Amino acid sequence: MTYPQSIDHFVDKLNKKQDGVYVIEEELQLVGGIYEGYLEHDNARNESVQFYTGPKLTGSKVDSYFISTPSETPWKRHVKVFSDADVVYVTYETIGDQVEAEDINRLQDSMTATQEEVDRYKSENDRTVDEIDIRLTDVEDTKAEKTYVDTELNKKYDKDQVYTKEEVLQKIEDIIDAAPEALDTLGKIARALDEDPDFAATVTNSLAEKVDKVVGKGLSTEDFTTAEKGKLAGVEAGANKYTHPSTHPADMITETPNKRFSSDVEKASWNAKETPLGAQSKADKAEQNAIEWAKGFGLGASDIRGIDWNDDSLATGFYNGIDNAPGGLPGNGTIYGVHINRNNNAYAFQMVGRASRFFFRTRENRVWGSWIELETTNGAQTKANAAETNAKSYADSIKPTKVSQLTNDENYVTQSELGNAGYGDMTKAVYDKNNNGKVDAAETADSVPWAGVTGRPSTFPPSSHPHIIGNITGLQDALDSKETPAGAQAKIDAIEIGGRNLLKNTSDEFKTYDRTHGWGDWDSDRSHLDMPVQPGETYTVKVCLKSNSINSKNVYIMARLTESRGSSTPRNDFYGNPITPNSEGYSELTFTVPANRYYLTINTIRFNSNEYERNIVHFKELKLEKGHKATDWTPAPEDMMPAGPITWNQLKGV
C-alpha cells in the first residue's frame, strides 16, 4: 500500500524535566480482551500507572495488568492489560523521553521509504503526463474546424427571425378565424378541395380559361391581360409569403460522429488541463524538494569533512570529522558518526566509530557528557575470562585448610562459650553426678588395678627420658621458621569466607517459576531487593536451577547494583554461568561492589531475551554470602532460630 495509506507517524518526544513530571493518557485498543505493548513515552513511574475503561480516570478501574522493565532498555515500560472493555485508557507520570538508536533507525527507514515513494510518484506522474499528451493530441485531431462551425452557424435563423410556439399557435388561430366547422382543419379543407395537391394550379388553369363578368360588359379577352397571366404562371406551386433570414441558430445544425460542437464548459476544461511541460516541471520541483529535505538530515551529502563534534550549530545528520572526537580510536583519518539534535541542540545524541570501535555520548541542557565506548562481544568475553581466572586464582590462594582458620559467626555458640554446661548426649546430671567436672566412668578408670587392665602388652618399650632442644638436630631452626601467633592471626584475619546466608526465605526444596514474560528479571522474595551494601565489599551468590525442556533460552542468576533505592539507572549487572534448557546445575558468580553503588538486588532467574514465551524453571538452595568462596547451602540464621540468647533446650532440640 502506498502513500497516504501507509504514511509513517512518530510520537512527539518529551524533553526531560529537571523538576516536575508530565501526566500522560493513552488510549489502548484491546483485541480478544488483551492489550500488550510498550507505553508511548519513556521513564514512566510504575507506581503512577493506572488503567480505566473511561478517559481521565472515569469508568471502571482495571486491576488485571502486568508492568515489566526490559533490562537492555530500562527506560521503557511494557504493559499487558486484561479487560472485557474494547478500549482502556492508561494514565501515568514521566519525567521525559530517552533518545535511543532505535529512534534513529526508524527515522532512517522512514527517509528511505519517502525517497522510494517520491520515485514511485515521479514514475506514475510521468506515465500520467504521457497519457494526457496522447489524449490532447486526439482532441486536437477530432476538434471541429472554426471555418466549418462558422459556416454552419450562418445557416441557422436568429431568434428574432422565427416564430415562437405561442406565435405559431396564434397564426393558426388567425388562419382558422371564424371558419365553419366543416373547414376548421387542414384535413377538412383538403377533403373540401377534393384532396387535390395542386389545387392552386388547377384553379389557375381554370381561371386562365375564363374572364371576369363585368356589369354592363360581356366576356372579353382584355379583362385578364397577358402580363397578369404570365405573372401568375411564374408562381411556384405551394408558394407562400416567406423572407429568408441572414443568420441561423446553431441548434438547427445536426452533429455527426466526425464533426461536433464544443461547449464553453468543455473549452474551459481543456484550457485547465496541465501541459506535459508544466507537469514535468512540477514533478522535478517535488523531487528536488524531497532531496533538499533529506539533505537537511545529512542524507545524500557526499562529503562533509572537518566538522567539530562540539559545534552548537550542528544540524541532525550523518558526518565525518576529527575535531573533538573521542581519543583511543585505532588508526588515523576521518571518524564517521551521526548527530541528532533536539530543542536547538539543548539536547543531543552522538555516535561515532572507526575500525570496529564505537563511542557515544549525550547532551543535557547544553552540557556534553563523556564519551563512552561500546563494548564488543569479543572484548567482553576476553575480560570475563581474565576475571574468572583471577577470581579462581585468588580463591585458591585464600582457601582454608582447617576449621580453626574460619571466622566464627556471632549468631552461633562455640564450645568455649558453653563452658562446662554440658552438651551433646552427655548431660552433666547423668555422667558427672558428684559435680567435680570429671566423668564418673573416667574416675573409676583412674583406680583400676594393673590386673584389671585388659589387653595390656606382654613387653614394654624403653622408658621415656627427656631431651633439651639443643640435643635434637635442626629443631631450633625448624621452630624459628614457624609462623608467630601474631602473624598467623593476621593471615587468618585476611581470609574472608562468608558461610552465613544473607538471604532470608530460601529453601533446599525446589520451587517453580512458571510465567510468560519478556526480559526475565525475577526475584524470588521481596526481601532480596535493594539490600544495602558498600563499595569494595566482595560477595558470592549461588542457586541451583533446573530448566524445563520447553524453554528455548539459557537461564542464570543475576546481581544488580544501583546508586539509589528503587532506581534502575545507573547500574552494574553481574551474571552467573548459564544453565541450558532441559538441564540442572548451579549458577554462581562472585563480584565486588563498584564505586558509587550502595544497593544490591538478587534476581534468582534471568532470561536474556525480550521474546514473550512461556518459561518454566525450578530453583532451590539460593545463597548470598560475603567473600570469594561459595559454601554449601544453609538457611539464614533468622530462618533457623529466634534472635537473642540461646537456651540449653534450643541447643538440644527439645
XYZ file of C-alpha atoms in Angstrom:
654
model
C 0.000 0.000 0.000
C 1.372 3.430 -0.964
C 1.022 6.965 0.339
C -1.026 8.222 2.059
C -2.393 4.952 3.496
C 0.990 3.813 4.861
C 2.472 7.141 5.938
C 4.816 6.912 8.952
C 3.750 8.557 12.193
C 6.101 9.428 15.078
C 5.111 10.165 18.661
C 6.381 13.579 19.762
C 9.279 13.156 22.193
C 9.139 14.863 25.602
C 12.136 16.823 26.878
C 13.336 15.600 30.254
C 12.235 17.771 33.160
C 14.582 18.640 35.989
C 11.618 19.377 38.238
C 8.068 18.103 37.929
C 6.590 15.447 35.646
C 4.394 15.044 32.582
C 0.991 13.397 33.074
C 0.185 11.244 30.034
C -3.019 9.467 28.978
C -3.069 6.902 26.157
C -5.969 5.046 24.519
C -5.359 1.296 24.214
C -7.368 -0.899 21.812
C -7.896 -4.420 23.225
C -8.139 -7.486 20.983
C -9.800 -10.549 22.477
C -9.788 -8.886 25.893
C -5.995 -8.321 25.893
C -3.664 -5.428 25.094
C 0.095 -5.963 25.066
C 2.748 -3.428 24.095
C 5.050 -0.583 25.174
C 3.908 2.766 26.600
C 4.469 5.587 24.089
C 6.750 7.566 26.441
C 9.817 6.514 28.438
C 10.718 6.695 32.149
C 7.155 6.101 33.375
C 6.844 5.810 37.145
C 5.453 2.339 37.873
C 3.532 3.495 40.929
C 1.707 6.154 38.851
C 0.395 3.765 36.168
C -3.418 3.360 36.293
C -5.920 1.780 33.892
C -9.592 2.821 33.489
C -12.317 1.975 30.986
C -13.044 5.698 30.501
C -10.836 8.740 29.784
C -9.494 10.982 32.558
C -9.798 8.311 35.279
C -13.503 7.676 34.597
C -15.362 4.416 34.157
C -14.249 1.254 35.938
C -10.716 0.795 37.205
C -8.816 -2.131 35.637
C -6.657 -4.080 38.114
C -5.630 -7.021 35.899
C -2.343 -5.999 34.284
C 1.416 -6.572 34.284
C 4.187 -3.948 34.064
C 7.739 -5.010 33.177
C 11.020 -3.152 32.611
C 13.390 -4.547 29.924
C 16.943 -4.877 31.233
C 18.520 -3.671 27.979
C 16.175 -0.630 27.761
C 15.225 0.126 31.406
C 13.626 3.445 30.440
C 10.810 1.620 28.620
C 7.710 0.112 30.223
C 5.934 -2.908 28.753
C 2.320 -3.476 29.814
C -0.140 -6.341 29.409
C -3.773 -5.497 30.253
C -6.777 -7.820 30.611
C -10.330 -6.391 30.393
C -13.765 -7.037 28.862
C -13.825 -3.461 27.512
C -12.869 -2.760 23.895
C -10.894 0.363 24.878
C -8.851 1.023 28.033
C -7.188 4.324 28.982
C -3.826 4.299 30.759
C -2.576 7.300 32.757
C 0.981 7.656 34.058
C 3.672 10.160 35.071
C 7.051 10.557 33.339
C 9.995 12.946 33.542
C 10.507 12.779 29.746
C 11.735 10.574 26.911
C 15.036 8.878 26.115
C 16.637 9.139 22.662
C 17.960 5.744 21.526
C 19.475 4.142 18.449
C 16.129 2.563 17.532
C 14.656 6.058 17.036
C 17.474 6.858 14.595
C 16.929 3.606 12.697
C 13.183 4.260 12.384
C 13.859 7.788 11.102
C 16.356 6.479 8.538
C 13.909 3.773 7.393
C 11.200 6.419 7.006
C 13.531 8.605 4.922
C 14.341 5.659 2.682
C 10.642 4.878 2.271
C 9.981 8.556 1.473
C 12.606 8.559 -1.297
C 11.117 5.359 -2.723
C 7.643 6.949 -2.652
C 8.965 10.049 -4.447
C 10.496 7.828 -7.134
C 7.224 5.894 -7.461
C 5.209 9.133 -7.641
C 7.545 10.554 -10.303
C 7.231 7.370 -12.373
C 3.419 7.375 -12.148
C 3.314 11.110 -12.867
C 5.456 10.649 -15.999
C 3.077 7.943 -17.202
C 0.053 10.177 -16.491
C 1.645 13.082 -18.381
C 2.231 10.811 -21.393
C -1.418 9.713 -21.319
C -2.606 13.337 -21.132
C -0.372 14.244 -24.070
C -1.910 11.445 -26.163
C -5.443 12.472 -25.195
C -4.764 16.127 -26.082
C -3.468 15.055 -29.490
C -6.661 13.055 -30.058
C -8.754 16.072 -29.039
C -6.906 18.329 -31.472
C -7.400 15.818 -34.280
C -11.124 15.396 -33.712
C -11.997 19.019 -32.892
C -14.226 20.796 -35.492
C -12.540 23.421 -37.593
C -13.552 27.024 -36.899
C -14.454 27.770 -40.554
C -16.852 24.839 -40.772
C -18.555 25.802 -37.497
C -18.967 29.443 -38.617
C -20.466 28.357 -41.966
C -22.986 26.042 -40.381
C -23.906 28.625 -37.742
C -24.694 31.185 -40.509
C -27.302 28.794 -41.877
C -29.278 28.974 -38.685
C -32.062 31.513 -38.114
C -31.727 34.146 -35.453
C -34.262 34.078 -32.673
C -35.944 37.276 -33.875
C -36.440 35.721 -37.342
C -38.578 32.752 -36.331
C -41.931 32.442 -34.610
C -42.246 31.137 -31.086
C -44.596 28.268 -30.298
C -47.194 30.720 -28.994
C -46.878 32.869 -32.119
C -47.302 29.830 -34.390
C -50.439 28.750 -32.483
C -51.789 32.271 -32.766
C -51.145 32.323 -36.510
C -53.055 29.066 -36.829
C -55.921 30.590 -34.880
C -55.815 33.635 -37.149
C -55.982 31.397 -40.186
C -58.912 29.418 -38.827
C -60.542 32.608 -37.587
C -64.315 32.091 -37.865
C -64.141 29.251 -40.367
C -67.109 26.981 -40.267
C -66.738 23.671 -38.526
C -66.579 21.896 -41.892
C -63.385 23.846 -42.829
C -61.649 24.465 -39.447
C -58.890 21.913 -40.031
C -56.452 21.262 -42.889
C -57.895 17.787 -43.311
C -61.379 19.127 -43.782
C -60.100 21.773 -46.210
C -58.190 19.062 -48.143
C -61.329 16.977 -48.460
C -63.277 20.077 -49.500
C -60.668 20.654 -52.230
C -61.154 17.120 -53.367
C -57.731 16.353 -51.925
C -56.079 17.996 -54.933
C -52.394 18.509 -54.015
C -52.079 21.084 -56.840
C -55.362 22.811 -56.248
C -53.878 26.277 -56.878
C -52.595 25.225 -60.331
C -55.915 23.627 -61.106
C -57.744 26.822 -60.157
C -55.205 28.919 -62.091
C -55.622 26.851 -65.170
C -59.347 27.077 -64.898
C -59.217 30.826 -64.378
C -56.924 31.194 -67.353
C -59.698 29.949 -69.451
C -62.224 32.439 -68.056
C -62.717 36.183 -67.825
C -64.349 38.267 -65.196
C -68.012 39.133 -65.605
C -68.333 42.886 -65.565
C -71.639 44.646 -65.188
C -72.552 46.162 -68.414
C -69.890 44.201 -70.206
C -69.794 40.918 -71.912
C -66.902 38.409 -71.993
C -63.695 39.839 -73.471
C -60.004 38.661 -73.662
C -58.933 42.095 -72.426
C -60.439 41.589 -68.966
C -57.355 39.498 -67.868
C -54.166 40.775 -69.513
C -51.360 38.606 -70.847
C -48.852 40.162 -68.440
C -51.002 39.235 -65.493
C -51.355 35.759 -66.750
C -47.576 35.493 -67.182
C -47.030 36.682 -63.617
C -49.412 34.080 -62.287
C -47.701 31.406 -64.347
C -44.357 32.247 -62.682
C -45.629 31.484 -59.160
C -44.465 28.039 -57.977
C -46.926 25.510 -56.721
C -47.444 25.779 -52.946
C -45.662 29.141 -52.754
C -46.172 31.236 -49.602
C -45.005 34.572 -48.214
C -41.550 33.985 -46.744
C -38.402 36.033 -46.031
C -35.178 34.060 -45.627
C -33.118 35.240 -42.579
C -29.482 36.273 -42.877
C -28.358 34.255 -39.748
C -29.314 30.911 -38.190
C -29.104 29.414 -34.598
C -26.566 26.584 -34.111
C -29.280 24.282 -32.759
C -30.570 23.661 -36.293
C -27.254 22.003 -37.316
C -27.187 18.219 -36.980
C -23.916 16.844 -35.479
C -22.100 13.858 -36.998
C -19.559 11.431 -35.421
C -16.721 13.288 -37.147
C -17.998 16.850 -36.632
C -19.274 18.005 -33.234
C -19.674 21.287 -31.348
C -17.575 22.276 -28.310
C -19.359 23.883 -25.326
C -17.899 26.690 -23.173
C -17.590 24.225 -20.256
C -15.597 21.788 -22.391
C -13.361 24.573 -23.677
C -12.688 25.747 -20.083
C -11.915 22.149 -19.020
C -9.435 21.716 -21.907
C -7.735 25.015 -21.122
C -7.372 23.971 -17.427
C -5.570 20.718 -18.279
C -1.879 20.514 -17.340
C 0.527 20.614 -20.235
C 3.290 17.985 -20.422
C 5.883 20.705 -19.845
C 4.076 22.049 -16.753
C 3.544 18.580 -15.272
C 7.234 17.719 -15.744
C 8.238 20.993 -14.073
C 6.099 20.203 -11.016
C 7.495 16.658 -10.794
C 11.092 17.960 -10.983
C 10.346 20.513 -8.248
C 8.802 17.832 -5.988
C 11.844 15.624 -6.491
C 14.231 18.474 -5.665
C 12.235 19.394 -2.524
C 12.440 15.785 -1.314
C 16.200 15.700 -1.896
C 16.697 19.002 -0.049
C 14.525 17.732 2.824
C 16.632 14.550 3.098
C 19.844 16.602 2.966
C 18.553 18.534 5.961
C 19.174 15.330 7.974
C 22.607 14.766 6.489
C 21.363 12.187 3.985
C 22.631 12.368 0.467
C 25.611 14.532 1.378
C 28.564 13.092 -0.483
C 31.391 14.676 1.521
C 31.148 16.556 4.857
C 34.612 16.964 6.321
C 36.363 18.888 9.020
C 33.321 19.252 11.311
C 33.675 19.948 15.032
C 31.662 17.432 17.046
C 31.171 20.127 19.749
C 29.675 22.636 17.289
C 26.432 24.047 18.836
C 25.022 24.800 15.374
C 25.474 21.253 14.091
C 22.222 20.005 12.498
C 20.852 16.484 12.705
C 22.595 14.271 10.171
C 25.486 11.965 9.279
C 29.017 13.470 9.326
C 32.691 12.706 9.317
C 35.296 14.722 11.122
C 38.154 14.675 13.626
C 37.843 17.729 15.910
C 36.767 16.918 19.489
C 36.159 13.257 18.641
C 36.954 10.629 21.333
C 40.551 9.572 21.786
C 41.724 5.997 21.622
C 40.330 5.144 18.204
C 42.761 2.957 16.210
C 44.356 4.224 13.026
C 44.301 7.702 11.523
C 41.828 9.550 9.390
C 38.220 10.584 9.411
C 35.817 9.477 12.159
C 32.294 8.769 10.920
C 29.193 9.307 13.024
C 25.654 10.582 13.472
C 24.389 13.683 15.314
C 20.753 14.012 16.457
C 19.651 17.449 17.557
C 16.595 18.364 19.648
C 15.434 21.698 21.025
C 18.165 23.718 19.238
C 20.927 21.397 20.440
C 19.979 21.813 24.105
C 19.612 18.044 23.981
C 21.533 15.897 21.533
C 22.959 12.430 20.874
C 26.148 11.474 19.015
C 27.579 8.103 17.969
C 30.932 7.773 16.138
C 33.275 4.967 15.234
C 36.056 3.548 13.127
C 37.803 0.157 12.764
C 35.157 -1.785 14.781
C 35.286 0.582 17.791
C 32.290 2.754 18.637
C 31.676 5.605 21.097
C 28.552 7.539 22.090
C 27.591 10.444 24.343
C 24.523 12.567 25.194
C 23.959 16.273 25.767
C 21.681 17.505 28.579
C 20.893 21.225 28.940
C 23.731 22.119 26.513
C 26.369 20.192 28.507
C 28.061 17.212 26.823
C 28.685 14.055 28.814
C 31.835 11.978 28.466
C 32.421 9.688 25.503
C 31.525 6.081 26.405
C 32.928 3.194 24.408
C 30.552 0.381 23.434
C 31.942 -2.996 24.401
C 32.139 -5.665 21.685
C 31.227 -9.309 22.269
C 34.835 -10.496 21.860
C 36.172 -7.782 24.160
C 33.646 -8.544 26.877
C 34.389 -12.286 26.674
C 38.146 -11.667 26.982
C 37.638 -9.524 30.081
C 35.233 -12.070 31.572
C 37.742 -14.901 31.012
C 40.530 -12.881 32.669
C 38.282 -12.013 35.615
C 37.303 -15.664 36.048
C 40.955 -16.767 36.018
C 41.935 -14.086 38.562
C 38.992 -14.978 40.814
C 39.809 -18.691 40.800
C 43.485 -17.971 41.489
C 42.632 -15.679 44.386
C 40.091 -18.128 45.824
C 42.669 -20.949 45.742
C 45.220 -18.726 47.493
C 42.945 -17.994 50.454
C 41.266 -21.414 50.732
C 41.350 -22.513 54.412
C 42.881 -25.885 55.284
C 41.472 -26.322 58.786
C 38.461 -25.313 60.837
C 40.490 -23.042 63.142
C 41.090 -20.712 60.209
C 37.367 -19.979 59.894
C 35.860 -16.869 61.490
C 33.057 -17.825 63.876
C 29.654 -16.187 63.208
C 28.344 -14.081 66.057
C 24.952 -15.813 65.983
C 26.374 -19.283 66.859
C 27.602 -20.553 70.272
C 31.124 -22.046 70.473
C 32.347 -24.820 72.786
C 34.309 -22.381 74.917
C 31.241 -20.169 75.276
C 29.211 -23.147 76.546
C 31.908 -23.819 79.146
C 31.139 -26.724 81.430
C 27.415 -26.566 80.854
C 27.484 -29.944 79.142
C 26.247 -30.574 75.639
C 25.520 -33.376 73.214
C 24.220 -36.643 74.688
C 26.403 -36.398 77.868
C 24.240 -34.423 80.229
C 26.033 -33.436 83.446
C 23.348 -34.816 85.722
C 23.844 -38.337 84.328
C 27.614 -38.605 83.732
C 29.066 -36.333 86.464
C 26.917 -36.988 89.496
C 29.485 -35.731 92.022
C 29.834 -32.444 90.052
C 33.641 -32.480 90.103
C 33.958 -31.753 86.368
C 35.135 -35.267 85.579
C 33.042 -38.075 84.104
C 32.307 -40.713 86.744
C 33.430 -43.521 84.434
C 36.792 -41.800 83.968
C 37.244 -41.603 87.752
C 36.663 -45.329 88.018
C 39.252 -45.956 85.280
C 41.830 -43.958 87.253
C 41.727 -46.534 90.114
C 41.630 -49.768 88.095
C 44.407 -52.157 89.281
C 47.028 -53.400 86.795
C 45.483 -56.800 86.850
C 42.157 -55.366 85.902
C 43.546 -53.795 82.706
C 42.628 -55.913 79.713
C 44.665 -56.101 76.521
C 47.895 -54.970 78.230
C 51.120 -55.798 76.258
C 53.375 -58.566 77.390
C 56.506 -56.479 76.806
C 57.204 -52.740 77.061
C 59.458 -50.298 75.156
C 62.242 -48.457 76.983
C 61.063 -45.891 79.442
C 60.852 -42.302 78.326
C 63.609 -39.827 79.047
C 63.849 -36.027 78.475
C 65.950 -34.147 75.905
C 66.649 -30.430 75.653
C 66.125 -28.579 72.348
C 69.844 -28.366 71.751
C 70.140 -32.174 71.791
C 67.771 -32.505 68.816
C 69.386 -31.636 65.485
C 67.638 -28.853 63.499
C 64.763 -28.498 65.963
C 65.591 -24.919 66.918
C 65.860 -23.836 63.257
C 62.556 -25.537 62.499
C 60.887 -23.773 65.392
C 62.340 -20.394 64.338
C 60.909 -20.794 60.838
C 57.380 -21.342 62.124
C 54.805 -18.522 61.949
C 54.412 -16.449 65.081
C 50.950 -16.409 66.719
C 50.535 -12.735 65.729
C 51.471 -13.408 62.093
C 49.230 -16.456 61.915
C 46.342 -14.467 63.329
C 46.900 -11.681 60.760
C 46.740 -14.202 57.907
C 43.621 -15.775 59.366
C 42.008 -12.357 59.694
C 42.696 -11.634 55.994
C 40.685 -14.674 54.874
C 37.034 -13.831 54.226
C 34.663 -16.769 53.787
C 31.065 -15.926 54.466
C 29.339 -19.135 55.287
C 26.330 -17.206 56.601
C 23.384 -16.961 54.170
C 22.419 -13.270 53.841
C 19.127 -14.077 52.055
C 16.027 -14.950 54.060
C 13.186 -17.239 52.994
C 15.301 -19.693 50.972
C 14.879 -23.462 50.844
C 16.636 -26.706 49.874
C 13.437 -27.913 48.161
C 12.621 -26.988 44.571
C 10.166 -24.163 43.927
C 8.733 -23.373 40.482
C 8.774 -20.238 38.306
C 6.170 -20.510 35.506
C 5.423 -17.305 33.596
C 5.116 -15.771 30.158
C 7.390 -12.739 30.292
C 9.813 -10.646 28.306
C 13.122 -9.831 30.000
C 13.122 -12.459 32.762
C 14.412 -10.428 35.744
C 12.665 -12.262 38.605
C 13.364 -12.128 42.314
C 12.033 -14.984 44.430
C 11.411 -12.816 47.536
C 10.801 -9.087 48.084
C 13.452 -9.055 50.839
C 16.076 -9.680 48.141
C 15.527 -6.196 46.633
C 17.652 -3.097 47.337
C 19.808 -4.626 50.103
C 22.348 -2.045 51.454
C 25.998 -2.721 50.511
C 29.255 -0.715 50.485
C 31.713 -0.180 47.607
C 34.665 -2.560 47.784
C 32.776 -5.392 49.512
C 33.006 -8.828 47.864
C 30.065 -11.230 47.671
C 29.359 -14.691 46.236
C 25.855 -15.827 45.226
C 24.760 -19.291 44.048
C 21.480 -21.056 43.191
C 20.526 -24.496 41.875
C 18.418 -24.184 38.677
C 16.518 -26.877 36.758
C 15.480 -25.581 33.304
C 12.432 -27.213 31.682
C 12.647 -28.815 28.235
C 10.090 -26.342 26.791
C 12.453 -23.403 27.394
C 14.358 -22.008 24.405
C 16.806 -19.708 26.226
C 19.591 -20.191 28.764
C 18.851 -19.155 32.343
C 21.197 -17.899 35.076
C 21.361 -15.841 38.262
C 21.975 -12.067 38.155
C 23.113 -9.449 40.688
C 22.201 -5.799 40.065
C 23.947 -2.912 41.883
C 22.413 0.585 41.814
C 23.194 4.002 43.213
C 19.842 4.593 44.912
C 16.969 2.507 46.212
C 14.185 1.717 43.713
C 16.197 3.014 40.716
C 17.338 1.011 37.681
C 19.897 3.569 36.419
C 22.786 3.992 36.762
C 23.597 0.358 37.493
C 26.039 -2.561 37.134
C 24.763 -6.079 36.305
C 26.709 -9.279 37.033
C 25.687 -12.660 35.573
C 26.341 -16.234 36.688
C 27.166 -19.178 34.443
C 24.223 -20.218 32.180
C 22.087 -23.325 32.631
C 20.878 -24.674 29.272
C 17.286 -25.865 28.573
C 16.407 -29.351 29.899
C 19.364 -29.396 32.312
C 20.111 -28.865 36.023
C 23.059 -27.217 37.747
C 24.370 -24.371 39.884
C 24.592 -20.817 38.515
C 27.238 -18.995 40.556
C 29.051 -15.642 40.499
C 31.447 -13.619 42.666
C 31.540 -9.828 42.414
C 32.990 -6.768 44.113
C 30.740 -3.738 44.679
C 31.879 -0.887 42.349
C 32.238 2.726 43.438
C 29.008 4.728 43.937
C 26.865 1.593 44.196
C 25.024 1.172 47.500
C 22.071 -1.192 46.861
C 22.030 -4.843 45.750
C 19.141 -6.780 44.153
C 19.376 -10.542 43.528
C 17.382 -11.781 40.514
C 17.084 -15.520 41.114
C 16.133 -16.155 37.473
C 17.294 -14.223 34.419
C 16.339 -14.863 30.768
C 18.404 -12.759 28.373
C 15.575 -12.394 25.850
C 12.680 -9.988 25.230
C 10.572 -12.627 23.487
C 7.224 -13.333 25.105
C 7.051 -17.084 25.539
C 6.340 -19.499 28.366
C 9.291 -20.469 30.594
C 9.351 -22.994 33.462
C 12.309 -23.052 35.872
C 12.659 -24.869 39.219
C 15.056 -23.378 41.799
C 16.425 -24.146 45.273
C 19.420 -23.529 47.606
C 19.701 -19.777 46.910
C 22.562 -18.382 48.999
C 24.337 -14.978 49.192
C 27.449 -14.729 51.379
C 30.384 -12.423 51.854
C 33.754 -13.387 50.435
C 35.154 -15.104 47.374
C 34.201 -18.709 48.148
C 30.791 -20.330 47.727
C 29.938 -22.747 50.543
C 27.189 -25.344 50.820
C 23.667 -24.018 51.264
C 22.404 -23.260 54.749
C 19.357 -21.217 55.692
C 19.736 -17.709 57.029
C 20.078 -17.669 60.865
C 16.860 -15.627 61.002
C 15.056 -18.585 59.379
C 16.697 -21.147 61.686
C 16.324 -19.862 65.274
C 14.995 -16.756 67.020
C 17.247 -13.793 67.710
C 18.529 -13.209 71.251
C 20.083 -15.532 73.872
C 20.178 -19.266 73.087
C 18.721 -21.624 75.694
C 20.025 -25.088 76.525
C 16.780 -26.695 75.356
C 17.091 -24.915 71.981
C 20.567 -26.403 71.520
C 19.297 -29.895 72.370
C 16.251 -29.513 70.134
C 13.772 -30.081 72.983
